[in-house]
Coordinates of N, CA and C in Angstrom, one line a residue:
M1 N 51.6 85.5 101.6 CA 51.0 85.0 100.4 C 50.1 86.1 99.8
T2 N 49.9 86.0 98.5 CA 49.0 87.0 97.8 C 47.6 86.3 97.8
P3 N 46.6 87.1 97.5 CA 45.2 86.6 97.5 C 45.0 85.5 96.4
D4 N 45.9 85.5 95.4 CA 45.9 84.5 94.3 C 46.8 83.4 94.7
P5 N 46.3 82.2 94.9 CA 47.1 81.1 95.3 C 48.2 80.7 94.3
D6 N 48.0 81.1 93.0 CA 49.0 80.8 92.0 C 50.3 81.7 92.1
F7 N 50.2 82.8 92.9 CA 51.3 83.7 93.0 C 51.9 83.6 94.4
A8 N 53.2 83.7 94.5 CA 53.9 83.8 95.8 C 54.9 84.9 95.7
V9 N 55.2 85.6 96.8 CA 56.3 86.5 96.8 C 57.3 86.1 97.9
E10 N 58.5 85.9 97.5 CA 59.5 85.3 98.4 C 60.7 86.3 98.6
P11 N 61.2 86.4 99.8 CA 62.4 87.2 100.0 C 63.7 86.5 99.6
I12 N 64.6 87.2 99.0 CA 66.0 86.7 98.8 C 66.9 87.6 99.5
P13 N 67.4 87.3 100.7 CA 68.3 88.2 101.4 C 69.6 88.5 100.6
A14 N 70.1 89.7 100.7 CA 71.3 90.1 100.0 C 72.0 91.2 100.8
F15 N 73.4 91.2 100.7 CA 74.2 92.2 101.4 C 73.9 92.1 102.9
N16 N 73.9 93.3 103.6 CA 73.6 93.3 105.0 C 72.2 93.3 105.4
D17 N 71.4 94.0 104.5 CA 70.0 94.2 104.9 C 69.0 94.3 103.8
N18 N 69.4 94.0 102.6 CA 68.5 94.1 101.4 C 67.6 92.9 101.3
Y19 N 66.5 93.1 100.7 CA 65.6 92.0 100.2 C 65.4 92.2 98.7
L20 N 65.7 91.1 98.0 CA 65.4 91.0 96.6 C 64.1 90.2 96.5
W21 N 63.1 90.8 96.0 CA 61.8 90.1 96.1 C 61.5 89.3 94.8
L22 N 61.3 88.0 95.0 CA 61.0 87.1 93.9 C 59.5 86.8 93.8
L23 N 58.9 87.1 92.7 CA 57.5 86.9 92.4 C 57.4 85.6 91.6
V24 N 56.7 84.6 92.1 CA 56.7 83.3 91.5 C 55.2 82.9 91.1
C25 N 55.1 82.5 89.8 CA 53.8 82.0 89.3 C 54.1 80.7 88.5
G26 N 53.8 79.5 89.0 CA 54.1 78.3 88.3 C 55.6 78.2 88.1
P27 N 56.0 77.9 86.9 CA 57.5 77.8 86.6 C 58.2 79.1 86.3
D28 N 57.4 80.2 86.3 CA 57.9 81.5 85.9 C 58.1 82.4 87.1
A29 N 59.1 83.3 87.0 CA 59.4 84.2 88.1 C 59.7 85.6 87.6
A30 N 59.6 86.6 88.5 CA 60.1 88.0 88.2 C 60.8 88.4 89.5
V31 N 61.7 89.3 89.4 CA 62.5 89.7 90.6 C 62.5 91.2 90.6
V32 N 62.5 91.8 91.8 CA 62.5 93.2 92.0 C 63.8 93.7 92.6
D33 N 64.4 94.7 92.0 CA 65.6 95.3 92.5 C 66.7 94.3 92.9
P34 N 67.2 93.5 91.9 CA 68.3 92.6 92.2 C 69.6 93.2 92.2
G35 N 70.0 93.6 93.4 CA 71.4 94.2 93.5 C 72.5 93.3 93.4
D36 N 72.2 92.0 93.5 CA 73.2 90.9 93.4 C 72.6 89.8 92.6
A37 N 73.2 89.4 91.5 CA 72.7 88.3 90.7 C 72.8 86.9 91.3
G38 N 73.9 86.7 92.1 CA 74.2 85.4 92.6 C 73.1 84.7 93.3
P39 N 72.6 85.3 94.4 CA 71.5 84.6 95.1 C 70.2 84.4 94.3
V40 N 70.0 85.3 93.4 CA 68.8 85.1 92.5 C 69.0 83.9 91.6
L41 N 70.2 83.8 91.0 CA 70.4 82.7 90.1 C 70.4 81.3 90.9
Q42 N 70.9 81.4 92.1 CA 70.9 80.2 92.9 C 69.4 79.7 93.2
R43 N 68.6 80.7 93.5 CA 67.2 80.4 93.8 C 66.5 79.9 92.6
L44 N 66.7 80.5 91.4 CA 66.1 80.1 90.2 C 66.5 78.6 89.9
Q45 N 67.8 78.4 90.0 CA 68.3 77.0 89.7 C 67.7 76.0 90.6
S46 N 67.7 76.3 91.9 CA 67.3 75.3 92.9 C 65.8 75.0 92.8
R47 N 65.0 76.0 92.2 CA 63.6 75.8 92.1 C 63.2 75.5 90.6
N48 N 64.1 75.5 89.7 CA 63.9 75.2 88.3 C 62.9 76.3 87.8
L49 N 63.1 77.5 88.1 CA 62.3 78.6 87.7 C 62.9 79.4 86.5
R50 N 62.0 79.9 85.6 CA 62.4 80.8 84.5 C 62.2 82.2 84.8
L51 N 63.2 83.0 84.8 CA 63.1 84.5 85.1 C 62.6 85.2 83.9
R52 N 61.4 85.8 84.0 CA 60.8 86.4 82.9 C 60.9 88.0 82.9
A53 N 61.0 88.5 84.1 CA 61.0 90.0 84.2 C 61.8 90.4 85.4
I54 N 62.5 91.6 85.2 CA 63.3 92.3 86.3 C 62.7 93.7 86.4
L55 N 62.2 94.0 87.6 CA 61.5 95.2 87.9 C 62.5 96.1 88.8
V56 N 62.8 97.3 88.3 CA 63.8 98.1 89.0 C 63.0 99.4 89.5
T57 N 63.2 99.8 90.8 CA 62.6 101.0 91.3 C 63.4 102.2 91.1
H58 N 64.8 102.1 91.3 CA 65.6 103.2 91.1 C 67.1 102.8 90.9
H59 N 68.0 103.7 90.7 CA 69.3 103.4 90.1 C 70.4 103.1 91.1
H60 N 70.1 103.1 92.4 CA 71.2 102.9 93.4 C 71.8 101.4 93.2
G61 N 73.1 101.3 93.4 CA 73.8 100.1 93.1 C 73.3 98.9 93.8
D62 N 72.8 99.0 95.0 CA 72.3 97.8 95.7 C 71.0 97.4 95.2
H63 N 70.4 98.1 94.2 CA 69.2 97.7 93.6 C 69.4 97.3 92.1
V64 N 70.5 97.7 91.5 CA 70.7 97.4 90.1 C 72.0 96.6 89.8
G65 N 72.8 96.3 90.8 CA 74.1 95.7 90.6 C 74.0 94.3 89.9
G66 N 72.9 93.6 90.0 CA 72.9 92.3 89.4 C 72.0 92.3 88.1
V67 N 71.5 93.4 87.7 CA 70.5 93.4 86.6 C 71.1 92.9 85.3
A68 N 72.2 93.5 84.9 CA 72.8 93.1 83.6 C 73.1 91.6 83.6
A69 N 73.7 91.1 84.6 CA 74.1 89.7 84.7 C 72.9 88.8 84.6
L70 N 71.8 89.1 85.3 CA 70.6 88.4 85.3 C 69.9 88.4 83.9
A71 N 69.9 89.6 83.3 CA 69.3 89.7 82.0 C 70.1 88.9 81.0
H72 N 71.4 88.9 81.1 CA 72.2 88.2 80.1 C 72.0 86.7 80.3
A73 N 71.9 86.3 81.6 CA 71.9 84.8 81.9 C 70.5 84.2 81.6
T74 N 69.4 85.0 81.7 CA 68.1 84.5 81.6 C 67.2 85.0 80.4
G75 N 67.6 86.1 79.9 CA 66.8 86.8 78.8 C 65.6 87.5 79.4
A76 N 65.6 87.7 80.7 CA 64.4 88.4 81.3 C 64.4 89.9 80.8
R77 N 63.1 90.3 80.7 CA 62.9 91.7 80.3 C 63.1 92.7 81.4
V78 N 63.8 93.7 81.2 CA 64.1 94.7 82.3 C 63.3 95.9 82.2
Y79 N 62.6 96.2 83.3 CA 61.7 97.4 83.4 C 62.4 98.4 84.4
G80 N 62.4 99.7 84.1 CA 62.9 100.6 85.1 C 62.6 102.0 84.8
P81 N 62.9 102.9 85.7 CA 62.6 104.3 85.5 C 63.2 105.0 84.3
R82 N 62.5 105.7 83.6 CA 62.9 106.3 82.3 C 64.0 107.3 82.6
S83 N 63.9 108.1 83.6 CA 64.9 109.2 83.8 C 66.1 108.9 84.6
E84 N 66.3 107.6 84.8 CA 67.5 107.1 85.6 C 68.3 106.1 84.7
S85 N 69.6 106.0 85.0 CA 70.4 105.1 84.3 C 70.3 103.7 84.9
I86 N 69.6 102.8 84.1 CA 69.3 101.4 84.6 C 70.0 100.4 83.6
P87 N 70.9 99.6 84.1 CA 71.5 98.6 83.2 C 70.5 97.7 82.4
A88 N 70.8 97.5 81.2 CA 70.0 96.6 80.3 C 68.5 96.9 80.3
R89 N 68.1 98.1 80.6 CA 66.7 98.4 80.6 C 66.1 98.3 79.2
E90 N 65.0 97.6 79.1 CA 64.3 97.5 77.8 C 63.0 98.3 77.8
V91 N 62.4 98.4 79.0 CA 61.1 99.1 79.1 C 61.3 100.3 80.0
A92 N 61.2 101.5 79.5 CA 61.4 102.7 80.3 C 60.0 103.2 80.8
L93 N 60.0 103.5 82.1 CA 58.7 103.8 82.8 C 58.8 105.1 83.5
A94 N 57.8 105.9 83.5 CA 57.8 107.2 84.2 C 56.7 107.3 85.2
G95 N 55.8 106.3 85.3 CA 54.6 106.4 86.2 C 53.4 106.6 85.4
G96 N 52.3 106.0 85.7 CA 51.1 106.1 85.0 C 50.8 104.9 84.0
E97 N 51.9 104.1 83.8 CA 51.7 102.9 82.9 C 51.1 101.8 83.7
R98 N 50.6 100.8 82.9 CA 50.2 99.5 83.5 C 50.9 98.5 82.7
I99 N 51.6 97.6 83.4 CA 52.4 96.5 82.7 C 51.9 95.2 83.2
D100 N 52.2 94.2 82.4 CA 51.9 92.8 82.7 C 53.1 92.0 83.2
V101 N 53.0 91.5 84.3 CA 54.1 90.7 84.9 C 53.6 89.3 85.3
L102 N 54.0 88.3 84.6 CA 53.6 86.9 84.9 C 52.0 86.8 84.9
G103 N 51.4 87.6 84.0 CA 50.0 87.5 83.9 C 49.2 88.4 84.8
A104 N 49.9 89.1 85.7 CA 49.3 90.1 86.7 C 49.5 91.5 86.2
A105 N 48.5 92.3 86.4 CA 48.6 93.8 86.0 C 49.2 94.5 87.2
F106 N 50.3 95.3 86.8 CA 51.0 96.1 87.8 C 50.8 97.6 87.3
D107 N 50.4 98.5 88.2 CA 50.4 99.9 88.0 C 51.7 100.5 88.4
V108 N 52.3 101.3 87.5 CA 53.6 101.9 87.8 C 53.3 103.3 88.4
L109 N 53.9 103.6 89.6 CA 53.6 104.8 90.3 C 54.9 105.6 90.4
A110 N 54.8 106.9 90.0 CA 55.9 107.8 90.2 C 56.0 108.3 91.6
V111 N 57.1 108.0 92.3 CA 57.2 108.3 93.7 C 58.6 108.9 94.0
P112 N 58.9 110.1 93.4 CA 60.2 110.8 93.6 C 60.4 111.2 95.1
G113 N 61.6 111.4 95.4 CA 62.0 111.8 96.7 C 63.3 111.2 97.1
H114 N 63.4 109.9 97.3 CA 64.6 109.2 97.5 C 65.6 109.5 96.4
T115 N 65.1 109.2 95.2 CA 65.7 109.7 93.9 C 64.7 110.3 93.1
L116 N 65.1 111.1 92.1 CA 64.1 111.9 91.3 C 63.3 111.0 90.4
G117 N 63.8 109.9 90.0 CA 63.0 109.0 89.0 C 62.4 107.8 89.7
H118 N 62.4 107.7 91.0 CA 62.0 106.5 91.7 C 60.6 106.2 91.3
I119 N 60.3 104.9 91.1 CA 59.0 104.4 90.8 C 58.7 103.2 91.7
A120 N 57.4 102.9 91.9 CA 57.0 101.7 92.6 C 56.0 100.9 91.8
Y121 N 55.8 99.7 92.1 CA 55.0 98.8 91.4 C 53.8 98.3 92.2
H122 N 52.6 98.5 91.8 CA 51.4 98.1 92.6 C 50.5 97.2 91.8
A123 N 50.3 96.0 92.3 CA 49.4 95.0 91.6 C 48.1 95.0 92.4
P124 N 47.0 95.7 91.9 CA 45.8 95.8 92.7 C 45.1 94.5 93.0
A125 N 45.1 93.6 92.0 CA 44.4 92.3 92.2 C 45.2 91.4 93.2
L126 N 46.5 91.5 93.2 CA 47.3 90.7 94.1 C 47.5 91.4 95.5
R127 N 47.1 92.7 95.5 CA 47.2 93.5 96.7 C 48.7 93.5 97.3
V128 N 49.6 93.8 96.3 CA 51.0 93.9 96.7 C 51.6 95.2 96.2
L129 N 52.5 95.8 96.9 CA 53.2 97.0 96.5 C 54.7 96.7 96.7
F130 N 55.5 97.0 95.6 CA 56.9 96.9 95.8 C 57.4 98.4 95.8
S131 N 57.8 98.8 97.0 CA 58.0 100.3 97.2 C 59.4 100.7 97.2
G132 N 60.4 99.8 96.9 CA 61.8 100.2 96.8 C 62.2 100.8 98.1
D133 N 62.8 102.0 97.9 CA 63.3 102.8 99.1 C 62.5 104.0 99.4
T134 N 61.2 104.1 98.9 CA 60.4 105.2 99.2 C 59.7 105.0 100.5
L135 N 58.9 103.9 100.7 CA 58.2 103.6 101.9 C 58.8 102.3 102.5
F136 N 59.4 102.5 103.7 CA 59.9 101.3 104.5 C 58.8 101.0 105.6
A137 N 59.0 99.8 106.2 CA 58.3 99.4 107.3 C 58.6 100.4 108.4
A138 N 57.6 101.2 108.8 CA 57.8 102.2 109.9 C 58.7 103.4 109.6
G139 N 59.0 103.5 108.3 CA 59.9 104.6 107.9 C 59.8 105.0 106.5
C140 N 60.8 105.8 106.0 CA 60.8 106.1 104.6 C 62.3 106.4 104.2
G141 N 62.6 106.5 102.9 CA 63.9 106.7 102.4 C 64.4 108.1 102.7
R142 N 65.7 108.2 102.7 CA 66.4 109.5 102.8 C 66.1 110.3 101.5
L143 N 66.2 111.6 101.6 CA 66.1 112.5 100.4 C 67.4 112.7 99.8
F144 N 67.9 111.8 99.0 CA 69.2 111.9 98.3 C 69.1 112.9 97.1
E145 N 68.0 112.9 96.4 CA 67.9 113.7 95.2 C 66.7 114.6 95.3
G146 N 65.6 114.2 95.8 CA 64.3 114.9 95.8 C 64.1 115.8 97.0
T147 N 62.9 116.4 97.0 CA 62.6 117.4 98.1 C 61.6 116.8 99.0
A148 N 61.4 117.5 100.2 CA 60.4 117.1 101.1 C 59.0 117.1 100.5
A149 N 58.8 118.1 99.7 CA 57.5 118.2 99.0 C 57.2 117.0 98.2
Q150 N 58.2 116.6 97.4 CA 58.1 115.4 96.5 C 57.8 114.2 97.3
M151 N 58.6 114.0 98.4 CA 58.4 112.8 99.2 C 57.1 112.8 99.9
T152 N 56.7 113.9 100.4 CA 55.4 114.0 101.1 C 54.3 113.6 100.1
A153 N 54.3 114.0 98.9 CA 53.3 113.7 97.9 C 53.4 112.2 97.5
S154 N 54.6 111.7 97.4 CA 54.8 110.3 97.1 C 54.3 109.4 98.2
L155 N 54.5 109.7 99.4 CA 54.0 108.9 100.5 C 52.5 109.0 100.6
A156 N 52.0 110.1 100.4 CA 50.5 110.3 100.4 C 49.9 109.4 99.3
Q157 N 50.5 109.3 98.2 CA 50.0 108.4 97.1 C 50.0 107.0 97.5
L158 N 51.0 106.5 98.2 CA 51.1 105.1 98.7 C 50.1 104.9 99.8
A159 N 50.0 105.9 100.7 CA 49.1 105.8 101.8 C 47.6 105.6 101.4
A160 N 47.3 106.1 100.2 CA 45.9 106.1 99.7 C 45.6 104.7 99.1
L161 N 46.5 103.8 99.0 CA 46.2 102.5 98.5 C 45.4 101.7 99.5
P162 N 44.7 100.6 99.0 CA 43.9 99.9 100.0 C 44.6 99.4 101.2
A163 N 43.9 99.5 102.4 CA 44.6 99.2 103.6 C 45.3 97.9 103.7
D164 N 44.7 96.9 103.0 CA 45.3 95.5 103.1 C 46.4 95.2 102.1
T165 N 46.8 96.3 101.4 CA 47.9 96.1 100.5 C 49.2 95.8 101.2
R166 N 49.9 94.7 100.8 CA 51.1 94.3 101.4 C 52.3 95.1 100.9
V167 N 53.1 95.6 101.7 CA 54.2 96.5 101.3 C 55.5 95.8 101.4
Y168 N 56.1 95.5 100.2 CA 57.4 94.9 100.2 C 58.4 95.9 99.9
C169 N 59.1 96.4 101.0 CA 60.1 97.3 100.8 C 61.5 96.6 100.6
A170 N 62.5 97.3 100.4 CA 63.8 96.7 100.0 C 64.8 96.5 101.1
H171 N 64.5 96.9 102.3 CA 65.5 96.8 103.4 C 64.9 96.3 104.7
E172 N 65.7 95.6 105.5 CA 65.3 95.2 106.8 C 65.8 96.3 107.8
Y173 N 65.0 97.4 107.8 CA 65.3 98.6 108.7 C 64.3 98.7 109.8
T174 N 63.4 97.7 110.0 CA 62.2 97.9 110.7 C 62.5 98.3 112.2
L175 N 63.4 97.5 112.9 CA 63.6 97.8 114.3 C 64.2 99.2 114.5
S176 N 65.1 99.6 113.7 CA 65.7 100.9 113.8 C 64.6 102.0 113.6
N177 N 63.8 101.8 112.6 CA 62.7 102.7 112.3 C 61.7 102.8 113.4
L178 N 61.4 101.6 114.0 CA 60.4 101.6 115.2 C 61.0 102.3 116.4
R179 N 62.3 102.2 116.6 CA 62.9 103.0 117.7 C 62.7 104.5 117.5
F180 N 62.9 104.9 116.3 CA 62.6 106.4 116.0 C 61.2 106.7 116.2
A181 N 60.3 105.8 115.7 CA 58.9 106.1 115.8 C 58.4 106.2 117.2
M182 N 59.0 105.4 118.1 CA 58.7 105.5 119.5 C 59.2 106.8 120.1
A183 N 60.3 107.3 119.6 CA 60.8 108.6 120.1 C 59.8 109.7 119.7
V184 N 59.1 109.5 118.6 CA 58.2 110.5 118.1 C 56.8 110.4 118.8
E185 N 56.4 109.1 119.0 CA 55.0 108.9 119.5 C 55.1 107.8 120.6
P186 N 55.7 108.1 121.8 CA 55.9 107.1 122.8 C 54.5 106.6 123.4
D187 N 53.4 107.3 123.2 CA 52.2 106.8 123.8 C 51.3 106.1 122.8
N188 N 51.8 105.8 121.6 CA 51.1 105.1 120.6 C 51.1 103.6 120.9
E189 N 49.9 103.1 121.3 CA 49.8 101.7 121.7 C 50.0 100.7 120.5
A190 N 49.5 101.1 119.4 CA 49.7 100.2 118.2 C 51.2 100.1 117.9
L191 N 51.9 101.2 118.1 CA 53.3 101.2 117.8 C 54.1 100.3 118.8
R192 N 53.7 100.4 120.1 CA 54.3 99.5 121.1 C 54.1 98.0 120.7
R193 N 52.9 97.7 120.3 CA 52.6 96.3 119.9 C 53.4 95.9 118.7
R194 N 53.5 96.8 117.8 CA 54.3 96.4 116.6 C 55.8 96.2 116.9
Q195 N 56.3 97.1 117.8 CA 57.7 97.0 118.2 C 58.0 95.6 118.9
R196 N 57.1 95.2 119.8 CA 57.3 93.9 120.4 C 57.2 92.8 119.4
A197 N 56.2 92.8 118.5 CA 56.0 91.8 117.6 C 57.2 91.7 116.6
C198 N 57.7 92.8 116.1 CA 58.8 92.8 115.2 C 60.1 92.3 115.9
A199 N 60.3 92.7 117.1 CA 61.5 92.2 117.9 C 61.5 90.7 118.0
A200 N 60.3 90.1 118.2 CA 60.2 88.7 118.3 C 60.5 88.0 117.0
V201 N 60.0 88.6 115.9 CA 60.2 88.1 114.5 C 61.7 88.1 114.2
R202 N 62.4 89.1 114.6 CA 63.8 89.2 114.3 C 64.6 88.2 115.2
E203 N 64.1 88.0 116.4 CA 64.8 87.0 117.2 C 64.8 85.6 116.6
R204 N 63.7 85.3 115.8 CA 63.6 84.1 115.1 C 64.4 84.1 113.8
G205 N 64.9 85.3 113.4 CA 65.7 85.4 112.2 C 64.8 85.5 111.0
D206 N 63.5 85.9 111.1 CA 62.6 86.0 110.0 C 62.5 87.5 109.6
P207 N 62.1 87.8 108.4 CA 61.9 89.2 107.9 C 60.7 89.8 108.6
T208 N 60.8 91.1 108.9 CA 59.7 91.8 109.4 C 58.7 92.4 108.3
V209 N 59.1 92.2 107.1 CA 58.3 92.7 106.0 C 57.9 91.5 105.2
P210 N 56.7 91.6 104.5 CA 56.0 92.8 104.2 C 55.2 93.2 105.5
S211 N 54.9 94.5 105.4 CA 53.9 95.1 106.3 C 52.6 95.3 105.5
T212 N 51.7 96.1 106.0 CA 50.5 96.5 105.2 C 50.4 98.0 105.3
I213 N 49.6 98.6 104.4 CA 49.3 100.0 104.4 C 48.6 100.3 105.7
A214 N 47.8 99.5 106.2 CA 47.1 99.7 107.5 C 48.1 99.8 108.6
D215 N 49.1 98.9 108.6 CA 50.2 99.0 109.6 C 50.9 100.3 109.6
E216 N 51.2 100.7 108.4 CA 52.0 102.0 108.3 C 51.1 103.2 108.7
L217 N 49.9 103.2 108.3 CA 49.0 104.3 108.7 C 48.9 104.4 110.3
A218 N 49.0 103.3 110.9 CA 48.8 103.3 112.4 C 50.1 103.6 113.1
T219 N 51.3 103.4 112.5 CA 52.5 103.4 113.3 C 53.7 104.1 112.6
N220 N 53.6 104.4 111.3 CA 54.7 105.1 110.6 C 54.6 106.6 110.8
P221 N 55.6 107.2 111.5 CA 55.4 108.7 111.7 C 55.4 109.5 110.4
F222 N 56.0 109.0 109.4 CA 56.1 109.7 108.1 C 54.8 109.7 107.3
L223 N 53.9 108.8 107.7 CA 52.5 108.8 107.2 C 51.5 109.4 108.1
R224 N 52.0 109.9 109.3 CA 51.2 110.4 110.3 C 51.5 111.9 110.6
C225 N 51.9 112.6 109.6 CA 52.3 114.0 109.8 C 51.1 114.9 110.2
D226 N 49.9 114.4 110.0 CA 48.7 115.2 110.4 C 48.3 114.8 111.8
A227 N 48.8 113.8 112.4 CA 48.5 113.4 113.8 C 49.0 114.4 114.8
P228 N 48.1 114.9 115.7 CA 48.5 115.9 116.6 C 49.8 115.5 117.4
A229 N 49.9 114.3 117.9 CA 51.1 113.9 118.7 C 52.4 114.0 117.8
V230 N 52.3 113.6 116.6 CA 53.4 113.6 115.7 C 53.8 115.1 115.4
R231 N 52.8 115.9 115.1 CA 53.1 117.3 114.9 C 53.8 118.0 116.1
R232 N 53.2 117.7 117.3 CA 53.8 118.3 118.5 C 55.3 117.8 118.7
A233 N 55.6 116.6 118.5 CA 56.9 116.1 118.6 C 57.9 116.7 117.6
A234 N 57.4 116.9 116.4 CA 58.2 117.5 115.4 C 58.5 119.0 115.7
E235 N 57.4 119.7 116.2 CA 57.6 121.1 116.5 C 58.5 121.2 117.7
A236 N 58.4 120.3 118.7 CA 59.3 120.4 119.8 C 60.8 120.2 119.4
R237 N 61.0 119.3 118.5 CA 62.3 119.0 118.0 C 62.9 120.2 117.2
A238 N 62.0 120.8 116.3 CA 62.4 121.9 115.4 C 62.5 123.2 116.1
G239 N 61.7 123.4 117.2 CA 61.7 124.6 117.9 C 60.9 125.7 117.3
V240 N 60.1 125.3 116.3 CA 59.2 126.3 115.6 C 57.9 125.7 115.3
A241 N 56.9 126.5 115.0 CA 55.6 125.9 114.5 C 55.7 125.4 113.1
L242 N 55.0 124.2 112.9 CA 55.1 123.6 111.6 C 53.7 123.5 111.1
P243 N 53.3 124.4 110.2 CA 51.9 124.6 109.9 C 51.3 123.6 108.9
T244 N 52.2 122.8 108.2 CA 51.7 121.9 107.1 C 52.3 120.5 107.3
A245 N 51.7 119.5 106.7 CA 52.2 118.2 106.8 C 53.6 118.1 106.1
E246 N 53.8 118.9 105.1 CA 55.1 118.9 104.5 C 56.2 119.4 105.4
A247 N 55.9 120.4 106.2 CA 56.8 121.0 107.1 C 57.1 120.0 108.3
V248 N 56.1 119.3 108.7 CA 56.2 118.2 109.7 C 57.1 117.1 109.2
F249 N 56.8 116.7 107.9 CA 57.6 115.6 107.3 C 59.1 116.1 107.3
A250 N 59.4 117.3 106.8 CA 60.8 117.7 106.7 C 61.5 117.7 108.0
A251 N 60.8 118.1 109.1 CA 61.4 118.1 110.4 C 61.7 116.7 110.9
L252 N 60.7 115.8 110.6 CA 60.9 114.4 111.0 C 62.1 113.8 110.2
R253 N 62.2 114.1 109.0 CA 63.2 113.5 108.2 C 64.6 113.9 108.6
E254 N 64.7 115.2 108.9 CA 66.0 115.8 109.4 C 66.3 115.1 110.8
W255 N 65.3 114.9 111.6 CA 65.5 114.3 112.9 C 66.0 112.9 112.8
K256 N 65.3 112.1 111.9 CA 65.7 110.7 111.7 C 67.1 110.6 111.1
N257 N 67.5 111.6 110.3 CA 68.9 111.5 109.7 C 70.0 111.5 110.7
V258 N 69.7 112.0 111.9 CA 70.8 112.1 113.0 C 70.4 111.3 114.2
F259 N 69.3 110.5 114.1 CA 68.8 109.7 115.2 C 69.7 108.6 115.6

């Protein structure tokens, strides 16, 4: 739940491992990255909700596949990155804007790396972040279009948000990400605890997300590139000295790609 009792954020599972996030305030709703319209329409109809806004973080099909159908069926306003091709987009965003969603203020953050135009949505008062495929629970997105420098800067921007910010990422990748994190930092006790807790959550069939920025700072190797143990592991893997956080990140990302 968010700090405001009038708002709730609910997961709508889709495909194999996607979460389409539904933000609900009274009879109104907004949805983030609806790759499939069907389950969203079913949830709206079952709850008698009116879809007012569609927030898109980037152009990949599993995030935009249902946007046009939802916009047509509901009249919801579509927000998305300016530099990417987003179906039915009405409001083009580049980062730095503030938008109103169901009466809550959301800051739009430019977070390139996974794609060049990727954006995230942060509501300071609600203490929620919709991070798309930039920041995952215990991981980060692959660099399909951007550079290691861009992703390092994007993750640093998200890591600087308040520690109690709840991170709603778009995929259930947590256990796989934690296995990699344990290979990087096997002596991290916070990481061990998180791995045990998340395994139990998945045994029950529940989502492991949202996490918090505090969780990620303590256990996500991609946010811990300045930690001595993470740097040593990345250097051992790369076989060379890695003098900067960006170099450590790049080595970790290449390692995770084949893990």
